[in-house]
CSV table of C-alpha atoms in Angstrom, one decimal:
chain,number,residue,atom,x,y,z
A,1,MET,CA,-20.8,-9.6,5.8
A,2,PRO,CA,-18.4,-12.0,7.7
A,3,ARG,CA,-18.7,-13.1,11.2
A,4,ALA,CA,-15.1,-12.0,11.9
A,5,LEU,CA,-13.2,-9.9,14.4
A,6,VAL,CA,-12.4,-6.2,13.7
A,7,GLY,CA,-8.6,-5.8,13.6
A,8,VAL,CA,-7.6,-9.0,11.7
A,9,PHE,CA,-6.1,-6.9,8.9
A,10,TYR,CA,-4.3,-4.6,11.4
A,11,ASP,CA,-5.2,-1.2,10.0
A,12,ASP,CA,-8.9,-1.9,10.5
A,13,GLY,CA,-8.4,-2.4,14.2
A,14,ILE,CA,-6.4,0.8,14.5
A,15,TYR,CA,-9.1,2.8,12.7
A,16,LEU,CA,-11.7,1.5,15.1
A,17,ALA,CA,-9.4,2.0,18.2
A,18,LEU,CA,-9.0,5.6,17.1
A,19,ALA,CA,-12.7,6.0,16.6
A,20,LYS,CA,-13.3,4.7,20.1
A,21,SER,CA,-10.8,7.1,21.5
A,22,LEU,CA,-12.5,10.0,19.7
A,23,ALA,CA,-16.0,9.0,20.7
A,24,GLU,CA,-15.1,8.6,24.3
A,25,GLY,CA,-13.3,12.0,24.5
A,26,HIS,CA,-9.7,10.9,24.6
A,27,GLY,CA,-8.6,12.6,21.4
A,28,TYR,CA,-6.9,11.2,18.4
A,29,HIS,CA,-4.6,9.0,20.3
A,30,LEU,CA,-3.6,5.3,20.4
A,31,GLN,CA,-4.9,4.4,23.9
A,32,TYR,CA,-3.5,0.9,23.8
A,33,LEU,CA,0.1,1.9,23.4
A,34,PRO,CA,2.3,3.1,26.3
A,35,GLY,CA,1.9,6.8,26.8
A,36,ALA,CA,-1.1,6.9,24.3
A,37,PRO,CA,0.8,8.7,21.5
A,38,ALA,CA,-0.9,10.7,18.8
A,39,ALA,CA,-1.8,8.7,15.7
A,40,VAL,CA,0.4,10.6,13.2
A,41,HIS,CA,0.4,7.8,10.7
A,42,TYR,CA,-3.3,7.6,10.0
A,43,PRO,CA,-5.3,10.6,8.6
A,44,PHE,CA,-8.4,11.1,10.6
A,45,GLY,CA,-11.1,11.1,7.9
A,46,TYR,CA,-12.3,7.5,8.3
A,47,PRO,CA,-11.9,7.3,12.1
A,48,VAL,CA,-14.1,10.4,12.4
A,49,LEU,CA,-16.9,8.7,10.5
A,50,LEU,CA,-16.5,5.5,12.6
A,51,ALA,CA,-16.5,7.7,15.8
A,52,ALA,CA,-19.8,9.2,14.7
A,53,LEU,CA,-21.3,5.7,14.2
A,54,TRP,CA,-19.8,4.6,17.5
A,55,THR,CA,-21.6,7.5,19.2
A,56,LEU,CA,-24.9,6.4,17.7
A,57,TRP,CA,-24.4,2.8,18.9
A,58,PRO,CA,-21.6,2.6,21.5
A,59,SER,CA,-22.0,-1.1,22.4
A,60,PHE,CA,-19.0,-3.0,21.0
A,61,PRO,CA,-18.9,-5.6,19.4
A,62,ALA,CA,-22.7,-5.5,19.0
A,63,ASN,CA,-22.3,-2.4,16.8
A,64,GLU,CA,-20.1,-4.2,14.2
A,65,PRO,CA,-23.0,-4.6,11.7
A,66,LEU,CA,-23.6,-0.8,11.7
A,67,LEU,CA,-19.9,-0.2,11.2
A,68,ARG,CA,-19.5,-2.7,8.4
A,69,GLY,CA,-22.8,-1.8,6.9
A,70,ALA,CA,-21.6,1.8,6.5
A,71,ASN,CA,-18.8,0.6,4.2
A,72,ALA,CA,-21.4,-1.3,2.1
A,73,VAL,CA,-23.4,1.8,1.6
A,74,LEU,CA,-20.3,3.9,0.8
A,75,MET,CA,-19.3,1.3,-1.9
A,76,GLY,CA,-22.8,1.7,-3.5
A,77,VAL,CA,-22.6,5.5,-3.4
A,78,ALA,CA,-19.1,5.4,-4.9
A,79,ALA,CA,-20.1,3.1,-7.7
A,80,ALA,CA,-23.1,5.4,-8.5
A,81,LEU,CA,-21.0,8.5,-8.5
A,82,ILE,CA,-18.4,7.0,-10.8
A,83,THR,CA,-21.0,5.7,-13.2
A,84,ALA,CA,-22.9,9.0,-13.3
A,85,HIS,CA,-19.7,11.0,-13.8
A,86,LEU,CA,-18.5,8.8,-16.7
A,87,LEU,CA,-21.7,7.9,-18.6
A,88,PRO,CA,-21.9,11.1,-20.6
A,89,ARG,CA,-18.1,11.5,-21.0
A,90,LEU,CA,-16.3,8.2,-21.5
A,91,GLY,CA,-17.5,7.5,-25.0
A,92,THR,CA,-18.2,3.8,-24.4
A,93,PRO,CA,-21.8,2.3,-24.5
A,94,ARG,CA,-23.6,3.3,-21.3
A,95,TRP,CA,-24.3,-0.3,-20.3
A,96,LEU,CA,-20.7,-1.2,-20.7
A,97,THR,CA,-19.5,1.6,-18.5
A,98,ALA,CA,-22.0,0.7,-15.8
A,99,LEU,CA,-21.1,-3.0,-16.1
A,100,ALA,CA,-17.4,-2.2,-15.7
A,101,VAL,CA,-18.0,-0.2,-12.5
A,102,VAL,CA,-20.3,-2.9,-11.0
A,103,LEU,CA,-17.8,-5.7,-11.8
A,104,ALA,CA,-14.9,-3.8,-10.3
A,105,ALA,CA,-16.9,-2.9,-7.2
A,106,THR,CA,-17.9,-6.5,-6.6
A,107,ALA,CA,-14.5,-8.0,-7.4
A,108,VAL,CA,-13.2,-10.4,-4.8
A,109,PRO,CA,-10.4,-8.2,-3.5
A,110,MET,CA,-12.6,-5.1,-3.5
A,111,VAL,CA,-15.3,-6.8,-1.4
A,112,ALA,CA,-12.6,-8.2,0.9
A,113,VAL,CA,-11.5,-4.6,1.4
A,114,ALA,CA,-15.0,-3.3,1.9
A,115,THR,CA,-16.1,-5.9,4.4
A,116,VAL,CA,-13.4,-5.0,6.9
A,117,LEU,CA,-13.2,-1.5,8.4
A,118,PHE,CA,-10.9,-0.1,5.8
A,119,SER,CA,-11.1,3.5,4.5
A,120,GLU,CA,-11.2,2.7,0.8
A,121,PRO,CA,-15.0,3.0,0.3
A,122,LEU,CA,-15.1,6.4,1.9
A,123,PHE,CA,-12.0,7.4,-0.1
A,124,LEU,CA,-13.7,6.3,-3.4
A,125,VAL,CA,-16.7,8.5,-2.6
A,126,PHE,CA,-14.5,11.5,-2.2
A,127,VAL,CA,-12.4,10.7,-5.3
A,128,ALA,CA,-15.5,10.3,-7.4
A,129,GLY,CA,-17.1,13.5,-6.2
A,130,ALA,CA,-13.9,15.5,-6.6
A,131,CYS,CA,-13.3,14.3,-10.2
A,132,TRP,CA,-16.9,14.9,-11.2
A,133,ALA,CA,-16.9,18.4,-9.8
A,134,ALA,CA,-13.5,19.2,-11.4
A,135,ASP,CA,-14.6,18.0,-14.8
A,136,ALA,CA,-17.9,19.9,-14.5
A,137,ALA,CA,-16.0,23.1,-13.6
A,138,ARG,CA,-13.8,22.6,-16.7
A,139,GLU,CA,-16.9,22.4,-18.9
A,140,ARG,CA,-18.6,25.5,-17.5
A,141,GLY,CA,-17.8,29.2,-17.1
A,142,GLY,CA,-18.3,32.0,-14.7
A,143,ARG,CA,-19.2,31.8,-11.0
A,144,ARG,CA,-20.6,28.3,-11.4
A,145,ALA,CA,-17.2,27.0,-12.6
A,146,LEU,CA,-15.5,28.6,-9.7
A,147,GLY,CA,-18.0,27.1,-7.3
A,148,LEU,CA,-17.5,23.6,-8.7
A,149,ALA,CA,-13.7,24.1,-8.6
A,150,LEU,CA,-14.0,25.0,-4.9
A,151,LEU,CA,-16.1,21.9,-4.3
A,152,ALA,CA,-13.6,19.8,-6.2
A,153,GLY,CA,-10.8,21.1,-4.0
A,154,LEU,CA,-12.7,20.4,-0.8
A,155,LEU,CA,-13.5,16.9,-1.8
A,156,ALA,CA,-10.0,16.2,-2.9
A,157,GLY,CA,-8.7,17.5,0.4
A,158,ALA,CA,-11.1,15.2,2.2
A,159,ALA,CA,-9.8,12.3,0.1
A,160,ALA,CA,-6.3,13.2,1.3
A,161,LEU,CA,-7.5,13.3,4.9
A,162,THR,CA,-9.0,9.8,4.4
A,163,ARG,CA,-6.0,8.2,2.8
A,164,SER,CA,-2.6,9.9,2.5
A,165,ILE,CA,-2.3,8.9,-1.1
A,166,GLY,CA,-5.3,11.1,-1.7
A,167,VAL,CA,-2.8,13.9,-2.4
A,168,THR,CA,-2.9,12.4,-6.0
A,169,VAL,CA,-6.6,13.4,-6.1
A,170,ILE,CA,-5.6,17.0,-5.4
A,171,GLY,CA,-2.9,16.7,-8.1
A,172,GLY,CA,-5.4,15.3,-10.6
A,173,VAL,CA,-8.0,18.0,-10.0
A,174,VAL,CA,-5.6,20.9,-10.2
A,175,LEU,CA,-3.7,19.5,-13.2
A,176,SER,CA,-6.9,18.9,-15.2
A,177,LEU,CA,-7.9,22.5,-14.7
A,178,ALA,CA,-4.5,23.9,-15.3
A,179,VAL,CA,-4.0,21.9,-18.6
A,180,ALA,CA,-7.4,23.2,-19.7
A,181,ARG,CA,-6.1,26.7,-19.3
A,182,ARG,CA,-8.5,27.5,-16.5
A,183,PRO,CA,-6.0,29.1,-14.0
A,184,ARG,CA,-8.7,30.7,-11.8
A,185,GLU,CA,-10.5,27.4,-11.4
A,186,ALA,CA,-7.1,25.6,-10.7
A,187,VAL,CA,-6.3,28.1,-7.9
A,188,ALA,CA,-9.9,27.9,-6.6
A,189,ALA,CA,-9.5,24.1,-6.3
A,190,ALA,CA,-5.9,24.2,-4.8
A,191,ILE,CA,-6.7,26.7,-2.0
A,192,PRO,CA,-9.4,24.7,-0.1
A,193,ALA,CA,-7.5,21.5,-0.6
A,194,ALA,CA,-4.4,23.0,1.0
A,195,LEU,CA,-6.4,24.6,3.8
A,196,LEU,CA,-7.8,21.2,4.7
A,197,LEU,CA,-4.5,19.3,4.5
A,198,LEU,CA,-2.0,21.7,6.0
A,199,PRO,CA,-3.3,21.7,9.6
A,200,TRP,CA,-3.1,17.9,9.6
A,201,GLN,CA,0.5,18.1,8.4
A,202,PHE,CA,1.4,20.6,11.1
A,203,TRP,CA,-0.3,18.6,13.8
A,204,SER,CA,1.3,15.3,12.8
A,205,ARG,CA,4.7,16.9,12.7
A,206,ALA,CA,4.2,18.5,16.1
A,207,HIS,CA,3.3,15.1,17.7
A,208,HIS,CA,5.7,12.9,15.7
A,209,GLY,CA,8.3,12.9,18.5
A,210,ALA,CA,6.0,11.0,20.9
A,211,VAL,CA,6.2,7.8,18.7
A,212,ASP,CA,8.9,5.4,19.8
A,213,PRO,CA,11.5,4.9,16.9
A,214,LEU,CA,11.2,1.1,17.2
A,215,ILE,CA,7.6,1.3,16.1
A,216,ALA,CA,8.0,4.1,13.6
A,217,SER,CA,7.3,1.7,10.6
A,218,ASN,CA,3.8,1.0,12.1
A,219,TYR,CA,3.0,4.3,13.7
A,220,GLY,CA,5.4,7.0,12.5
A,221,THR,CA,5.0,9.3,9.5
A,222,TYR,CA,5.5,8.4,5.9
A,223,GLY,CA,8.8,10.4,6.1
A,224,ASP,CA,10.1,7.8,8.6
A,225,PHE,CA,9.1,5.1,6.1
A,226,LEU,CA,11.0,6.6,3.2
A,227,ARG,CA,14.1,7.5,5.3
A,228,GLN,CA,14.3,3.9,6.4
A,229,GLY,CA,14.1,2.5,2.8
A,230,GLY,CA,16.8,4.7,1.4
A,231,ALA,CA,17.4,5.1,-2.3
A,232,GLY,CA,16.8,1.4,-2.7
A,233,TRP,CA,13.1,1.8,-2.8
A,234,LEU,CA,13.3,3.4,-6.2
A,235,SER,CA,13.5,0.4,-8.6
A,236,LEU,CA,12.2,-0.7,-12.0
A,237,SER,CA,11.0,-3.9,-10.2
A,238,SER,CA,8.2,-1.7,-8.8
A,239,LEU,CA,6.5,-1.7,-12.2
A,240,GLY,CA,6.4,-5.5,-12.1
A,241,GLU,CA,5.0,-5.3,-8.6
A,242,ILE,CA,2.1,-3.2,-9.8
A,243,ALA,CA,1.4,-5.6,-12.6
A,244,ARG,CA,1.5,-8.7,-10.3
A,245,PRO,CA,-1.8,-8.2,-8.4
A,246,LEU,CA,-3.6,-6.9,-11.5
A,247,ALA,CA,-2.4,-10.0,-13.5
A,248,ALA,CA,-3.6,-12.3,-10.7
A,249,ILE,CA,-7.2,-11.2,-11.0
A,250,THR,CA,-7.4,-10.5,-14.8
A,251,LEU,CA,-5.3,-13.0,-16.8
A,252,PRO,CA,-6.4,-16.5,-17.6
A,253,PRO,CA,-4.3,-19.5,-16.3
A,254,VAL,CA,-2.4,-20.2,-19.5
A,255,PRO,CA,1.3,-21.3,-19.9
A,256,GLY,CA,3.9,-18.9,-18.7
A,257,MET,CA,5.1,-17.3,-22.0
A,258,LEU,CA,1.6,-16.9,-23.4
A,259,ARG,CA,0.5,-15.4,-20.1
A,260,THR,CA,3.3,-12.9,-20.2
A,261,LEU,CA,2.4,-11.9,-23.8
A,262,LEU,CA,-1.2,-11.5,-22.8
A,263,GLY,CA,-0.2,-9.4,-19.8
A,264,LEU,CA,1.9,-7.1,-22.0
A,265,ILE,CA,-0.9,-6.6,-24.5
A,266,THR,CA,-3.3,-5.9,-21.7
A,267,LEU,CA,-0.9,-3.4,-20.2
A,268,VAL,CA,-0.7,-1.6,-23.5
A,269,VAL,CA,-4.5,-1.4,-23.7
A,270,LEU,CA,-4.7,-0.1,-20.1
A,271,VAL,CA,-2.2,2.6,-20.8
A,272,ALA,CA,-4.2,3.5,-23.9
A,273,GLY,CA,-7.2,3.7,-21.5
A,274,PHE,CA,-5.4,6.1,-19.3
A,275,ILE,CA,-4.8,8.3,-22.3
A,276,ALA,CA,-8.5,8.0,-23.3
A,277,LEU,CA,-9.7,8.7,-19.8
A,278,THR,CA,-7.4,11.8,-19.6
A,279,ARG,CA,-8.9,13.1,-22.8
A,280,ARG,CA,-12.6,12.5,-21.8
A,281,ALA,CA,-12.6,12.8,-18.0
A,282,PRO,CA,-9.4,14.7,-17.3
A,283,ALA,CA,-9.6,15.0,-13.6
A,284,ALA,CA,-9.9,11.2,-13.2
A,285,GLY,CA,-7.3,10.6,-15.8
A,286,TRP,CA,-4.7,12.9,-14.2
A,287,MET,CA,-5.5,11.5,-10.8
A,288,LEU,CA,-4.7,7.9,-12.1
A,289,TRP,CA,-1.4,9.0,-13.6
A,290,CYS,CA,-0.4,10.6,-10.3
A,291,TYR,CA,-1.7,7.7,-8.3
A,292,VAL,CA,0.2,5.0,-10.2
A,293,ALA,CA,3.4,7.1,-10.2
A,294,ILE,CA,3.3,7.2,-6.4
A,295,VAL,CA,2.4,3.5,-6.0
A,296,ALA,CA,5.2,2.5,-8.4
A,297,ALA,CA,7.8,4.3,-6.2
A,298,TRP,CA,6.4,3.3,-2.9
A,299,PRO,CA,8.5,0.7,-1.0
A,300,TYR,CA,5.5,-1.5,0.0
A,301,ALA,CA,3.3,-4.2,-1.6
A,302,PRO,CA,0.9,-2.3,-4.0
A,303,ASP,CA,-2.1,-4.6,-3.7
A,304,ARG,CA,-4.2,-2.6,-1.3
A,305,PHE,CA,-3.4,0.6,-3.1
A,306,LEU,CA,-4.6,-0.8,-6.4
A,307,TRP,CA,-7.8,-2.1,-4.9
A,308,GLY,CA,-8.5,1.4,-3.7
A,309,VAL,CA,-8.9,2.6,-7.3
A,310,LEU,CA,-10.0,-0.7,-9.0
A,311,PRO,CA,-13.3,0.8,-10.4
A,312,TRP,CA,-11.2,3.6,-12.1
A,313,LEU,CA,-8.8,1.0,-13.5
A,314,ALA,CA,-11.7,-1.0,-14.9
A,315,VAL,CA,-13.3,1.9,-16.7
A,316,ALA,CA,-9.8,2.9,-18.0
A,317,PHE,CA,-9.4,-0.6,-19.5
A,318,VAL,CA,-12.8,-0.5,-21.1
A,319,ALA,CA,-12.0,3.0,-22.5
A,320,GLY,CA,-8.7,1.6,-23.8
A,321,VAL,CA,-10.4,-1.3,-25.6
A,322,ARG,CA,-12.9,1.1,-27.2
A,323,TRP,CA,-10.2,3.5,-28.1
A,324,MET,CA,-8.1,0.9,-29.9
A,325,THR,CA,-11.0,-1.0,-31.6
A,326,ASP,CA,-13.1,1.9,-33.0
A,327,GLY,CA,-10.2,3.9,-34.6
A,328,SER,CA,-10.2,6.7,-32.0
A,329,TRP,CA,-6.5,6.3,-31.7
A,330,GLN,CA,-6.0,7.6,-35.2
A,331,LEU,CA,-7.5,11.0,-34.1
A,332,ALA,CA,-5.2,11.1,-31.1
A,333,VAL,CA,-2.0,10.6,-33.0
A,334,GLY,CA,-3.0,12.8,-36.0
A,335,SER,CA,-4.5,12.0,-39.4
A,336,ARG,CA,-1.1,11.6,-41.0
A,337,GLN,CA,0.6,9.5,-38.4
A,338,LEU,CA,-0.3,5.8,-37.8
A,339,ALA,CA,0.5,3.3,-35.2
A,340,GLY,CA,4.2,2.8,-34.4
A,341,GLY,CA,5.1,6.2,-35.7
A,342,TRP,CA,4.7,5.3,-39.5
A,343,GLN,CA,3.9,8.3,-41.6
A,344,LEU,CA,1.4,8.3,-44.4
A,345,ALA,CA,2.3,10.3,-47.5
A,346,ALA,CA,-0.6,12.0,-49.3
A,347,GLY,CA,-2.4,9.6,-51.7
A,348,SER,CA,-0.2,6.7,-50.6
A,349,GLU,CA,-1.5,3.2,-50.0
A,350,GLN,CA,1.4,2.1,-47.9
A,351,SER,CA,3.3,3.5,-44.9
A,352,GLU,CA,6.9,4.5,-45.3
A,353,ALA,CA,7.8,1.1,-43.7
A,354,GLY,CA,6.1,-0.6,-46.6
A,355,VAL,CA,3.3,-2.0,-44.5
A,356,PRO,CA,-0.2,-1.7,-45.9
A,357,ILE,CA,-2.3,1.0,-44.2
A,358,ALA,CA,-5.2,-1.4,-43.6
A,359,ALA,CA,-2.9,-3.7,-41.7
A,360,ASN,CA,-1.7,-0.7,-39.5
A,361,ARG,CA,-5.3,0.1,-38.7
A,362,LYS,CA,-6.2,-3.4,-37.9
A,363,LEU,CA,-3.3,-4.1,-35.5
A,364,PRO,CA,-4.5,-1.9,-32.6
A,365,ALA,CA,-8.0,-3.4,-33.0
A,366,ILE,CA,-6.7,-6.9,-32.9
A,367,LEU,CA,-4.7,-6.1,-29.7
A,368,GLY,CA,-7.7,-4.4,-28.1
A,369,TRP,CA,-10.1,-7.4,-28.8
A,370,LEU,CA,-7.4,-9.9,-27.7
A,371,ALA,CA,-6.9,-8.0,-24.4
A,372,ALA,CA,-10.7,-7.8,-23.9
A,373,ALA,CA,-11.2,-11.5,-24.4
A,374,SER,CA,-8.2,-12.3,-22.1
A,375,VAL,CA,-9.5,-10.2,-19.3
A,376,ALA,CA,-13.1,-11.3,-19.7
A,377,ALA,CA,-12.0,-15.0,-19.4
A,378,GLY,CA,-9.4,-14.4,-16.7
A,379,PHE,CA,-11.5,-12.1,-14.5
A,380,GLY,CA,-14.6,-14.2,-14.9
A,381,LEU,CA,-12.8,-17.4,-13.9
A,382,PHE,CA,-11.2,-15.6,-10.9
A,383,GLN,CA,-14.5,-14.3,-9.7
A,384,ILE,CA,-16.3,-17.6,-10.0
A,385,ARG,CA,-13.5,-19.5,-8.2
A,386,GLY,CA,-13.1,-16.7,-5.6
A,387,TYR,CA,-16.8,-16.6,-4.6
A,388,LEU,CA,-17.2,-20.4,-4.6
A,389,ALA,CA,-14.2,-20.5,-2.2
A,390,GLY,CA,-15.6,-17.7,0.0
A,391,GLY,CA,-12.6,-15.6,-1.1
A,392,PRO,CA,-13.9,-12.1,0.0
A,393,THR,CA,-14.1,-13.1,3.6
A,394,ALA,CA,-12.0,-16.3,4.0
A,395,THR,CA,-8.8,-14.7,5.3
A,396,GLN,CA,-10.5,-12.6,8.0
A,397,ILE,CA,-12.6,-15.5,9.1
A,398,GLY,CA,-9.4,-17.7,9.4
A,399,ILE,CA,-7.5,-15.1,11.4
A,400,SER,CA,-10.6,-14.6,13.6
A,401,ALA,CA,-10.7,-18.3,14.4
A,402,THR,CA,-7.0,-18.1,15.6
A,403,MET,CA,-7.7,-15.1,17.8
A,404,ASN,CA,-10.9,-16.5,19.2
A,405,ASP,CA,-8.8,-19.2,20.8
A,406,ILE,CA,-6.5,-16.7,22.4
A,407,LEU,CA,-8.8,-13.8,23.5
A,408,PRO,CA,-10.7,-15.8,26.2
A,409,TRP,CA,-7.4,-16.8,27.8
A,410,ILE,CA,-6.2,-13.2,27.9
A,411,ARG,CA,-9.4,-12.1,29.5
A,412,SER,CA,-9.3,-14.9,32.2
A,413,ALA,CA,-5.6,-15.4,32.8
A,414,THR,CA,-4.4,-11.7,32.9
A,415,ASP,CA,-5.4,-8.8,35.1
A,416,THR,CA,-6.6,-5.5,33.8
A,417,GLY,CA,-3.2,-4.0,34.2
A,418,ALA,CA,-1.5,-6.5,31.9
A,419,VAL,CA,0.2,-5.3,28.7
A,420,ILE,CA,0.1,-7.9,25.9
A,421,ALA,CA,2.7,-8.0,23.1
A,422,GLY,CA,1.2,-9.5,19.9
A,423,GLU,CA,0.8,-9.0,16.2
A,424,ASP,CA,-2.8,-7.5,16.3
A,425,GLU,CA,-2.4,-5.1,19.2
A,426,ALA,CA,-5.5,-3.0,18.4
A,427,LEU,CA,-7.7,-6.1,18.1
A,428,ILE,CA,-6.4,-7.4,21.5
A,429,TRP,CA,-7.2,-4.1,23.2
A,430,LEU,CA,-10.7,-3.8,21.6
A,431,TYR,CA,-11.8,-7.3,22.6
A,432,THR,CA,-10.1,-7.7,26.0
A,433,GLY,CA,-9.6,-4.2,27.4
A,434,ARG,CA,-5.9,-5.0,28.0
A,435,ARG,CA,-3.3,-2.6,26.7
A,436,ALA,CA,-1.3,-4.1,23.8
A,437,VAL,CA,1.9,-3.5,21.9
A,438,PRO,CA,3.4,-4.8,18.7
A,439,SER,CA,5.7,-7.9,19.0
A,440,TYR,CA,7.2,-7.5,15.6
A,441,LEU,CA,9.5,-4.6,15.2
A,442,TRP,CA,10.7,-3.9,11.7
A,443,ARG,CA,12.1,-1.4,9.3
A,444,VAL,CA,12.2,-0.9,5.6
A,445,ARG,CA,15.3,-1.9,3.6
A,446,GLY,CA,15.0,-1.0,-0.1
A,447,ARG,CA,11.7,-2.7,-1.1
A,448,ALA,CA,11.8,-5.3,1.7
A,449,SER,CA,11.5,-5.3,5.5
A,450,GLU,CA,13.7,-6.6,8.2
A,451,SER,CA,13.4,-7.2,11.9
A,452,PHE,CA,15.2,-4.9,14.3
A,453,GLY,CA,16.5,-8.1,16.1
A,454,ALA,CA,16.2,-9.7,19.5
A,455,ASP,CA,18.0,-7.0,21.5
A,456,SER,CA,15.7,-4.3,20.2
A,457,LEU,CA,12.7,-6.5,20.9
A,458,HIS,CA,13.9,-7.0,24.5
A,459,ALA,CA,14.5,-3.3,24.9
A,460,TRP,CA,11.0,-2.5,23.6
A,461,LEU,CA,9.2,-5.0,25.8
A,462,GLU,CA,11.0,-3.6,28.8
A,463,ARG,CA,10.2,0.0,27.8
A,464,ALA,CA,6.6,-0.8,27.1
A,465,GLY,CA,6.1,-2.6,30.3
A,466,ALA,CA,4.9,-5.8,28.6
A,467,THR,CA,3.8,-8.6,30.8
A,468,HIS,CA,2.8,-11.3,28.3
A,469,LEU,CA,3.7,-12.2,24.7
A,470,ILE,CA,1.5,-14.0,22.2
A,471,VAL,CA,2.9,-15.9,19.2
A,472,THR,CA,0.3,-16.9,16.5
A,473,GLY,CA,2.3,-19.8,15.2
A,474,PRO,CA,5.7,-20.6,13.6
A,475,GLY,CA,4.8,-18.8,10.4
A,476,SER,CA,4.3,-15.4,12.1
A,477,GLU,CA,6.6,-12.6,11.2
A,478,ALA,CA,7.6,-12.2,14.8
A,479,ALA,CA,8.5,-15.9,15.4
A,480,PRO,CA,12.2,-15.8,14.2
A,481,THR,CA,13.0,-12.8,16.4
A,482,ILE,CA,11.3,-14.4,19.4
A,483,ASP,CA,13.2,-17.6,18.8
A,484,ALA,CA,16.4,-15.5,18.9
A,485,LEU,CA,15.2,-13.8,22.1
A,486,LEU,CA,14.5,-17.2,23.8
A,487,ALA,CA,18.0,-18.3,22.9
A,488,ALA,CA,19.8,-15.2,24.0
A,489,ARG,CA,18.0,-14.5,27.3
A,490,ARG,CA,17.0,-17.8,29.0
A,491,GLY,CA,14.4,-17.3,31.6
A,492,TYR,CA,13.1,-14.0,30.3
A,493,LEU,CA,10.1,-15.7,28.5
A,494,GLU,CA,8.1,-18.4,30.4
A,495,LEU,CA,5.8,-20.5,28.3
A,496,VAL,CA,2.4,-20.6,30.1
A,497,ARG,CA,0.0,-21.8,27.4
A,498,VAL,CA,0.0,-23.8,24.2
A,499,TRP,CA,-2.9,-24.1,21.8
A,500,PRO,CA,-3.3,-26.4,18.7
A,501,GLY,CA,-1.3,-25.0,15.7
A,502,GLN,CA,1.6,-24.0,17.9
A,503,LEU,CA,-0.1,-20.8,19.2
A,504,LEU,CA,1.9,-19.8,22.3
A,505,ALA,CA,1.6,-17.6,25.3
A,506,PHE,CA,4.6,-16.5,27.3
A,507,ARG,CA,4.8,-14.6,30.6
A,508,ILE,CA,7.5,-12.0,30.5
A,509,HIS,CA,9.9,-11.8,33.5
A,510,ARG,CA,10.9,-8.1,33.2
A,511,GLY,CA,14.4,-7.3,34.4
A,512,ALA,CA,15.4,-11.0,34.3
């Protein structure tokens, strides 16, 4: 557990700000923004949990250990549920399945996600429960199957109310039952999921108009996000974007071409694992197919989305290695069809391509073992280096050190009616009590983002009633636009404080 501020990763501060608003009776609203608009961007599942914990211990920041500790417990529960679900189904040695889940749950990026107030641990619990109940419903009959399907739908709906991409869990649960020709169970799962999700959709649409268009990328609906990106967000480069973070934590540091080759082999084995998982634990398998399809098309960096299902990706990879090394693939493609589409004539010792059958059978096994060795070496080295360098918490501790220089000045140099423009507005509000607004206004263009520009920033600061502006260094996303604003409107921003590292505080002369 790090000694770090809540809000250093942006969304974690917003989750807690919403929890505080709920716990104190102000509704699901962003109290630190002008007009306190409704939080239509963030499903309420995780903030409700934080609000309950806040009610138990309402003293902030003293209650941070309780809030962070809840995520640690949830990670343990999720790991236990995934393991218990897959042990009798995956077809791999029980110790290997458990080891894969444990290693994924303690991977550096997974621990980095779990030690801030992110929703992934709660999301993983709901995903694991929904997939387990759906697969159990598929294996049973009668009223018990219907009851399990209803439970699966409720948990899948809860997953979607925790993270919007949880709609893929609903898809996985319903598809697994429909493909198994269990229409009653599929409908029984779909109905409670829809009943949970639709009120949130209606509510967010009804309150969407209160969000200023200039901050729609941060606080609007996902429809705003996709409309901004246009058709350019659909790109084959998205597949490479998905591979990038996975390669970073799993592939050994070998020369470029060899690393690319190992990456392609590993990807083949992972796809084989998706197939194996879909055969043995269909709800989890179909959920992963749906999940990856959405992440591939999403116009945003996929890293955090992938960490949200890292344990499932790990068990899928293990299943893929087992599937390719023990000959299971032959049963999947049919007894007369071998790898690569070669056909085996009755009594023949060679495929139609003239390649010996033994060689055809060995090739998938060789690829499987090569991928396993590569990932074992790469992931092991990544973990050792990451933990020795304090990787799970280094980033949040570093950002906290920066903000710890600024927060005391805000508390002492500004009055309670001040409105601070900065890059971590929820964090500023939580620790100073001052209202705060974003200083970086951006929109999506294809698979990239761009600033709205200095004129839009000026209009926003005026509209928001901002009194001060904080810049966390020349490398901040807001810095170029603020430079342009300084040049275009001399006298509008007055420099009042400089900290080491070129951290700057400006007073805003509104109307100047």
